[in-house]
Coordinates of C-alpha atoms in Angstrom, one line a residue:
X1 CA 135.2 122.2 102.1
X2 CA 132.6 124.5 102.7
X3 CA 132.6 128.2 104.5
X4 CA 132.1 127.3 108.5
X5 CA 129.0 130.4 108.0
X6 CA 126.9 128.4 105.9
X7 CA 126.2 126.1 108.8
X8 CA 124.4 129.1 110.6
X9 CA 121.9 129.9 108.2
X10 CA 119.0 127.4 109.5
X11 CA 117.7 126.4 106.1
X12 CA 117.4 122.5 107.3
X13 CA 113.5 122.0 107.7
X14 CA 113.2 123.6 104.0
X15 CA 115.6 121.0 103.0
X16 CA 113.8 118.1 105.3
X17 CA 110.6 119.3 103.6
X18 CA 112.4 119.2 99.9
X19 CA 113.9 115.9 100.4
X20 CA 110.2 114.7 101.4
X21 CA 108.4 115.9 98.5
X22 CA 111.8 114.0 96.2
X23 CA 111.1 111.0 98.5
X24 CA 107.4 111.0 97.8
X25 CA 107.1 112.0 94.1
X26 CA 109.8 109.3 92.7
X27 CA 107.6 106.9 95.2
X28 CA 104.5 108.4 92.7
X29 CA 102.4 110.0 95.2
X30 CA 100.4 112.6 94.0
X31 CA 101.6 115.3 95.8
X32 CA 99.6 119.3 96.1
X33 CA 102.9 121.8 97.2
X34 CA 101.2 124.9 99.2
X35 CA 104.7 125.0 100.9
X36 CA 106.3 127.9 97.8
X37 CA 105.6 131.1 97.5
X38 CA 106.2 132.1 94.1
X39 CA 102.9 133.5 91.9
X40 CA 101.4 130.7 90.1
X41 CA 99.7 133.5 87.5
X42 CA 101.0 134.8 84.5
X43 CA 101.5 138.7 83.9
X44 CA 99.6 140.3 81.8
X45 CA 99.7 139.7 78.2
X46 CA 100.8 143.7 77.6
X47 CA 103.4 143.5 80.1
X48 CA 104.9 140.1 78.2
X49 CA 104.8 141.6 75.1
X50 CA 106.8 144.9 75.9
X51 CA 109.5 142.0 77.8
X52 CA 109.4 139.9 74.3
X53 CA 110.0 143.2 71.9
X54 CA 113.2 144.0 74.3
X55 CA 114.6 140.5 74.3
X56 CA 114.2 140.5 70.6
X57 CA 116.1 143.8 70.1
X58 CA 119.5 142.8 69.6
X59 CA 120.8 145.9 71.4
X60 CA 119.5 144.8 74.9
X61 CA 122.2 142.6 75.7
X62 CA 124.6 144.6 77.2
X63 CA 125.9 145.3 81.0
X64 CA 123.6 147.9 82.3
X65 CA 124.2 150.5 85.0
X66 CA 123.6 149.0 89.2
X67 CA 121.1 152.0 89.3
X68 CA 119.6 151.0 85.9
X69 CA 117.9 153.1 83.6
X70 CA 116.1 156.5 84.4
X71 CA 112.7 155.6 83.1
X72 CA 112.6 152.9 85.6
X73 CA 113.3 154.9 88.8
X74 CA 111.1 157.3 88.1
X75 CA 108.4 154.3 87.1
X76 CA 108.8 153.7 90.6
X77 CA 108.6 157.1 91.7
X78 CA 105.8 158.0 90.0
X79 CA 104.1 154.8 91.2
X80 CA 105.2 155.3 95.1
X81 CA 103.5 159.1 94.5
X82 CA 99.9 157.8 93.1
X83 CA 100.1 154.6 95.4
X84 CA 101.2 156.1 98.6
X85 CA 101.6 159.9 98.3
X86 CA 105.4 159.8 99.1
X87 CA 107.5 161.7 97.1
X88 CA 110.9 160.1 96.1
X89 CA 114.2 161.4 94.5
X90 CA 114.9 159.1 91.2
X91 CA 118.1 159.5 90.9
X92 CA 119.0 158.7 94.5
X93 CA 116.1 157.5 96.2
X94 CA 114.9 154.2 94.2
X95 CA 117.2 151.5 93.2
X96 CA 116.5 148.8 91.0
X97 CA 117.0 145.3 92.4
X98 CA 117.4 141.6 90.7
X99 CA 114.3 140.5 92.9
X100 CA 113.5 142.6 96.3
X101 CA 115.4 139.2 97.6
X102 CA 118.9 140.8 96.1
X103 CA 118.3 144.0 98.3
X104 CA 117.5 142.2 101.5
X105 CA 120.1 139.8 101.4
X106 CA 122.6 142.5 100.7
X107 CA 121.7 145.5 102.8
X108 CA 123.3 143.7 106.0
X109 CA 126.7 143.8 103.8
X110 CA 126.2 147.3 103.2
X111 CA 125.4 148.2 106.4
X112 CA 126.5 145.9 109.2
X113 CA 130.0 145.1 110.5
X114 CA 130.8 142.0 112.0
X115 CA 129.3 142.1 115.2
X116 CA 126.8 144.6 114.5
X117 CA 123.1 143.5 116.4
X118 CA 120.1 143.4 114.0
X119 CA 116.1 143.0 115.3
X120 CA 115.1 140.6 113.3
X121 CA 111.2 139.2 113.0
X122 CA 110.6 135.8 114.5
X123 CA 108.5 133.9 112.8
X124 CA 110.2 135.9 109.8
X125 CA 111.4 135.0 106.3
X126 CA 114.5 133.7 106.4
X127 CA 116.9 135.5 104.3
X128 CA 116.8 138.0 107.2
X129 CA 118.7 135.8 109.2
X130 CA 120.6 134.3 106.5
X131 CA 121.4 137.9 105.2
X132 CA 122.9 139.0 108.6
X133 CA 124.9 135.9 109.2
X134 CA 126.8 136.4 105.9
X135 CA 127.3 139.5 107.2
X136 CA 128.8 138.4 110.7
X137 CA 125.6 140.4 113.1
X138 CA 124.2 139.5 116.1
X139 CA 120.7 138.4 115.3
X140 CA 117.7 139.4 118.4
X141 CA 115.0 138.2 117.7
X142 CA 111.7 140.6 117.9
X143 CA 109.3 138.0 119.0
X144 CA 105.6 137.7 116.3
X145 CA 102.8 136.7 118.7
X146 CA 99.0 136.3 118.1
X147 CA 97.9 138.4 120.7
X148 CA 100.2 141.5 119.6
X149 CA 98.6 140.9 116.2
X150 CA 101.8 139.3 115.4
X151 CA 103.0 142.8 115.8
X152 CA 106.4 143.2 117.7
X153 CA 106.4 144.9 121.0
X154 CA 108.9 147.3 120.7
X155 CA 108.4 148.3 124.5
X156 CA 109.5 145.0 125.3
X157 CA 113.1 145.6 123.7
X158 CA 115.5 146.2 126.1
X159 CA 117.5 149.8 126.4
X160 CA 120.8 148.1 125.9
X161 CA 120.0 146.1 123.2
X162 CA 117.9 148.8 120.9
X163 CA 120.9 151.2 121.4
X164 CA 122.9 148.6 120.4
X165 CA 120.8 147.6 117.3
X166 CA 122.0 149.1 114.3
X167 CA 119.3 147.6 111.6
X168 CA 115.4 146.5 112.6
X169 CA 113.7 144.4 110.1
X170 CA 110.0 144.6 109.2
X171 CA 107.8 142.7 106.7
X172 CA 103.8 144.0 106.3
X173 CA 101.5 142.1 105.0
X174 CA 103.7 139.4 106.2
X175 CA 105.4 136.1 105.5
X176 CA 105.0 134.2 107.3
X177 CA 102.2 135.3 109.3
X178 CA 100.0 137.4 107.0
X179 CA 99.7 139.6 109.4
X180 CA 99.0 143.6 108.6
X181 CA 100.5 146.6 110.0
X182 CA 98.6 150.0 110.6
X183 CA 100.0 153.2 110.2
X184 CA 100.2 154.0 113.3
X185 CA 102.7 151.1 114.0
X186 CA 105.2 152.8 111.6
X187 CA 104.5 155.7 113.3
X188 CA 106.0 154.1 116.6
X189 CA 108.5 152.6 114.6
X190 CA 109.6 155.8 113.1
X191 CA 110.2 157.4 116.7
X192 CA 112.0 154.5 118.1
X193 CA 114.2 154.1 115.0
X194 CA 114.8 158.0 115.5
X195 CA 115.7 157.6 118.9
X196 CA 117.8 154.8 118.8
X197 CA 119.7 155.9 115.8
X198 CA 118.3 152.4 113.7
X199 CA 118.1 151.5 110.0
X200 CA 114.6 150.3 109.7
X201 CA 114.0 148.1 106.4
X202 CA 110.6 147.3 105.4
X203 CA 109.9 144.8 103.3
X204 CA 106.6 145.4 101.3
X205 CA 106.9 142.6 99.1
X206 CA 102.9 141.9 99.4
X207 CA 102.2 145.7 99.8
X208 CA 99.6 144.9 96.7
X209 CA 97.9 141.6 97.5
X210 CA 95.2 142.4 100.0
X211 CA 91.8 141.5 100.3
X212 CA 88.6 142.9 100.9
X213 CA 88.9 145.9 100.3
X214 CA 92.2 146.6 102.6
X215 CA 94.8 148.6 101.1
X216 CA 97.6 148.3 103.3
X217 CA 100.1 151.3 104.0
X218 CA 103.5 152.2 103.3
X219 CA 105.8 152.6 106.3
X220 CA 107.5 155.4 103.9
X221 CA 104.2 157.6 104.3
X222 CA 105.1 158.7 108.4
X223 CA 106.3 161.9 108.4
X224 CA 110.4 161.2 109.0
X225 CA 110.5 157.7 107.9
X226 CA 113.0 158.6 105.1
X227 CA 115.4 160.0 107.4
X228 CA 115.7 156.1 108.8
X229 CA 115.0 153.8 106.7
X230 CA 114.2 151.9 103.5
X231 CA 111.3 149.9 102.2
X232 CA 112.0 147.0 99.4
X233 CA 109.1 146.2 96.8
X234 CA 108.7 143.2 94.6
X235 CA 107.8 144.0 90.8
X236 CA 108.2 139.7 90.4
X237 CA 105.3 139.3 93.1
X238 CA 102.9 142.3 92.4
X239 CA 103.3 141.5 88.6
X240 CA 103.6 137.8 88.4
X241 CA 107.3 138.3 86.9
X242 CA 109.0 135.6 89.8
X243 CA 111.2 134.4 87.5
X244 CA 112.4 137.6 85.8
X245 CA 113.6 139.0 89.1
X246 CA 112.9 142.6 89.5
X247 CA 112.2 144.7 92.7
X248 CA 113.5 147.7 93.7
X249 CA 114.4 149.3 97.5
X250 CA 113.3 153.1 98.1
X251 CA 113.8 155.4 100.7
X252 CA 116.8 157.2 102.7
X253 CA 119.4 158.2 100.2
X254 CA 122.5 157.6 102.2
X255 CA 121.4 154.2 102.8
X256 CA 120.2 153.7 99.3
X257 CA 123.5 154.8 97.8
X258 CA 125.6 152.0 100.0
X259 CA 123.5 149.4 99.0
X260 CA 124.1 150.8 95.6
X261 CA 127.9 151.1 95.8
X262 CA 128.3 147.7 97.7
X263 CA 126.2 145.8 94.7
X264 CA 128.2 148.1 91.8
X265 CA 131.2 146.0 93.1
X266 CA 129.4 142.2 93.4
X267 CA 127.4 142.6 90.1
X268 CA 125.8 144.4 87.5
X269 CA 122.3 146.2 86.8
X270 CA 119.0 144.8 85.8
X271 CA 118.6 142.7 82.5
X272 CA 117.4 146.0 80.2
X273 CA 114.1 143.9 78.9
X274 CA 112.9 143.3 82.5
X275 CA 113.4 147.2 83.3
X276 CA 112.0 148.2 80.0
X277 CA 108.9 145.7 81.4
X278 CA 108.6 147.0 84.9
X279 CA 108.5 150.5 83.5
X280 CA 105.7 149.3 81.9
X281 CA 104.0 147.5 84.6
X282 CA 104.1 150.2 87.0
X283 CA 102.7 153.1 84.8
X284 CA 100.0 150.6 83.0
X285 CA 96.8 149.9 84.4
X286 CA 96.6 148.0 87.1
X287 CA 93.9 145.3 86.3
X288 CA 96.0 142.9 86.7
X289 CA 96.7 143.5 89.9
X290 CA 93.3 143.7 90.6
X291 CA 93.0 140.4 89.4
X292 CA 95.3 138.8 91.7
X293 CA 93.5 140.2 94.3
X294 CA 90.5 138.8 93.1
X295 CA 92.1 135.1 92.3
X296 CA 93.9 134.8 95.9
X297 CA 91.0 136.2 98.0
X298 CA 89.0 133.3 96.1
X299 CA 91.7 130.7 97.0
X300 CA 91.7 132.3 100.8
X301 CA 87.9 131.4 101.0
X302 CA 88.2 128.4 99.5
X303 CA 91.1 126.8 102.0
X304 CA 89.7 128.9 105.2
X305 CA 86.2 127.7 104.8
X306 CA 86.8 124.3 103.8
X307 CA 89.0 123.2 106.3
X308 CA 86.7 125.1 109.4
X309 CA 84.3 122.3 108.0
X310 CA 86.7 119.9 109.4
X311 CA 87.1 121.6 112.5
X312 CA 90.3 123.1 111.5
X313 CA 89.8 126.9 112.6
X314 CA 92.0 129.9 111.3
X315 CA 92.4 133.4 110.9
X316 CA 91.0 134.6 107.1
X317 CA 94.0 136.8 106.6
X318 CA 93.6 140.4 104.8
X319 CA 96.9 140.5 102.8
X320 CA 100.1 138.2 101.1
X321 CA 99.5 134.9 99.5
X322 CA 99.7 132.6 102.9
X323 CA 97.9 131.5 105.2
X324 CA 99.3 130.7 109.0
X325 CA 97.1 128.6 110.9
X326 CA 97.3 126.7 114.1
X327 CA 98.5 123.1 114.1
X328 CA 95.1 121.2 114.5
X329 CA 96.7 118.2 116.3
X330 CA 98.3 117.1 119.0
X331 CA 102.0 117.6 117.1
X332 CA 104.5 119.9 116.7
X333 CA 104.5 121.6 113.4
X334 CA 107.1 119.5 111.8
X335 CA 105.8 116.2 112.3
X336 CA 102.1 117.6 111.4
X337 CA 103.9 119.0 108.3
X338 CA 105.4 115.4 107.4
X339 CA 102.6 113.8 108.4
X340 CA 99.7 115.8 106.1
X341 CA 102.4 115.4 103.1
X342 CA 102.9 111.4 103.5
X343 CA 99.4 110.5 104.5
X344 CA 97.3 113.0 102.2
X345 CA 100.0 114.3 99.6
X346 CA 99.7 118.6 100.6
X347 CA 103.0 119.6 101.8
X348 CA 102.6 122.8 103.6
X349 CA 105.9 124.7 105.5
X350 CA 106.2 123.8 109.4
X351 CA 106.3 127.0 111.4
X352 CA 109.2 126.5 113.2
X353 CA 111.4 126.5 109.9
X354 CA 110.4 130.2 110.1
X355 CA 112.0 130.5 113.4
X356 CA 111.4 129.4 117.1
X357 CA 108.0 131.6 117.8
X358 CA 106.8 130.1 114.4
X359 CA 106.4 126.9 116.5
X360 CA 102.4 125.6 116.6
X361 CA 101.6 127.3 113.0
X362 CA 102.0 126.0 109.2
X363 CA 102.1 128.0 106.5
X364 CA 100.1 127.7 103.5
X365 CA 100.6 129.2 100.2
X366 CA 98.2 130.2 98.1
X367 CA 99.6 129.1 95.0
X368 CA 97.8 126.7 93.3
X369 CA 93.9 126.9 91.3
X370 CA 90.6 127.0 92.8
X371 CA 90.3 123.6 91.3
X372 CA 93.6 122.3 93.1
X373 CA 92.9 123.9 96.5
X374 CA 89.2 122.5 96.5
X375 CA 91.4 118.9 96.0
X376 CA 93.8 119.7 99.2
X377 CA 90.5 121.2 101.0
X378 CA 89.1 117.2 100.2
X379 CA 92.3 115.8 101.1
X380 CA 92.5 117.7 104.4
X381 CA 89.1 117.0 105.5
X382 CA 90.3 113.4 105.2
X383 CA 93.4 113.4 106.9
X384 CA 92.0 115.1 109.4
X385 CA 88.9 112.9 110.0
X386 CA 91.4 110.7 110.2
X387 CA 93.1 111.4 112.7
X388 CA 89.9 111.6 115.4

């Protein structure tokens, strides 16, 4: 019954993992799910009372423009220029987006041909690769390792294949990893994109949850980078506003405007309350934010310290709301995965669902309390004692 392309998109060990936690919950274990990575927080009580005042006003419930309103893009625009020091068009260099998740599914439709060859991240977040096989592209992987800082070595892409490649995807701070990016990586990026003639999209979705003291970069702030490519940023994750679904994608115009045009013919604009809200967000202060910095870098300390008193060692990362750490067993990821969520109740996500160089990591999310996590930490140090 079914399209033959849905079999392609790889989404199985989510599913295994789903159908574990249904399993284990109806059997009434007690179960602590790090495995999500949606904000647990709530926005700030100015920012839900500006959404509340439009959904109450009975004119807000009409079809809006794919491009949205004007004092949204330049929200953005203003907020790119005091975050980052870029300087962006409104009118045709920010698009709004129903979640950054709408814009990087969809920019592989407005961009690639069947056939086309995309550099994807691997480990990387999935709807890359789910994105380009609704498309009909090639997917090569660009291999995340440890020692590169999980970095891809763009040296170590073949001539034939980067000519080839018509989009390269990047994601800093990143998921899974939580790995960071300097500048001077875009800067490389920006001259190989250049030479290669590549899209480059960059998806900052965690560009404001970074800890001590890190602030991590825009790869729209290299000199050039707008002549090829975009970056994508999530309003729903730096805001708490998931389930509202806002983002937006900046950059290149040209590439901006087909993204624009392909979504004016799938869909509509931006519920006019959640704009009206994101305006807000972006141009209020940002003490929020600064509180979820605060709040997850506590949760970080928390998990990393308390399981290197098991013996489980990891990296403290410095931005996103995960946590990738080394299997501490003799196991692959997925049976670790299984085996921490039957025997101790914590599901966490098995690397390799991430992709085949995701293999010997979880990832953890830093979604829950202090008060919650300190009862995984317990948990863990059990399991793990456990196990020898």
């Amino acid at each position: 019954m079914k399209a033959r392309r849905l079999s392609s998109l790889g989404a199985s060990v989510f599913t295994e993992m789903d159908d574990l936690r249904k399993e284990l919950e109806k059997a009434g274990k007690q179960l602590i799910n790090l495995s999500i990575g949606s904000p647990d927080r709530s926005p700030s009580a100015e920012i839900r009372k500006v959404l509340a005042e439009g959904v109450l006003d009975g004119g807000s419930y009409g079809y809006t423009l794919t491009r949205g309103t004007e004092s949204f893009r330049s929200g953005c625009a203003r907020w790119y220029k005091e975050r980052f020091g870029v300087n962006l068009d409104p009118e045709k260099e920010v698009l709004p987006l129903m979640g950054s998740q709408d814009g990087l599914a969809h920019i592989f439709l407005a961009l690639c041909d069947p056939g086309d060859v995309a550099l994807i991240p691997d480990p990387g977040y999935p709807i890359y690769t789910a994105g380009l096989v609704l498309a009909g592209g090639e997917k090569v992987a660009l291999p995340l390792r440890e020692e590169n800082g999980f970095l891809p070595d763009l040296s170590a892409i073949e001539d034939e294949v980067a000519q080839q490649a018509k989009i390269m995807f990047l994601n800093y701070p990143n998921n899974p990893t939580a790995a960071v990016a300097p500048l001077s990586f875009f800067e490389e990026v920006v001259d190989f994109a250049r030479r290669n003639r590549i899209v480059v999209c960059h998806d900052a979705a965690y560009s404001e949850l970074a800890f001590d003291g890190y602030r991590p970069v825009s790869f729209l702030q290299v000199p050039g980078a707008k002549e090829v490519g975009i970056e994508f940023h999530s309003v729903s994750k730096t805001y708490n506003l998931a389930g509202v679904r806002l983002g937006f994608a900046v950059g290149n115009g040209e590439i901006i405007g087909a993204l624009a045009e392909l979504k004016s013919n799938i869909d509509y604009g931006v519920f006019e309350p959640a704009l009206q809200a994101g305006a807000y967000a972006l141009s209020a202060s940002q003490e929020n934010v600064e509180q979820n910095r605060r709040a997850y870098q506590e949760r970080r300390d928390i998990w990393v310290k308390g399981c290197a008193q098991a013996g489980w060692s990891m990296p403290s990362p410095r931005g996103s709301m995960f946590i990738w750490a080394p299997v501490p067993t003799a196991q692959d990821s997925r049976s670790f995965a299984f085996a921490l969520a039957r025997e101790a109740g914590v599901i966490v996500v098995p690397g390799v669902a991430f992709g085949e160089y995701g293999e010997g990591y979880v990832r953890i999310g830093m979604v829950q309390d202090q008060e919650v996590l300190q009862e995984a930490v317990r948990r863990v140090q059990e399991f793990l004692a456990a196990q020898g």
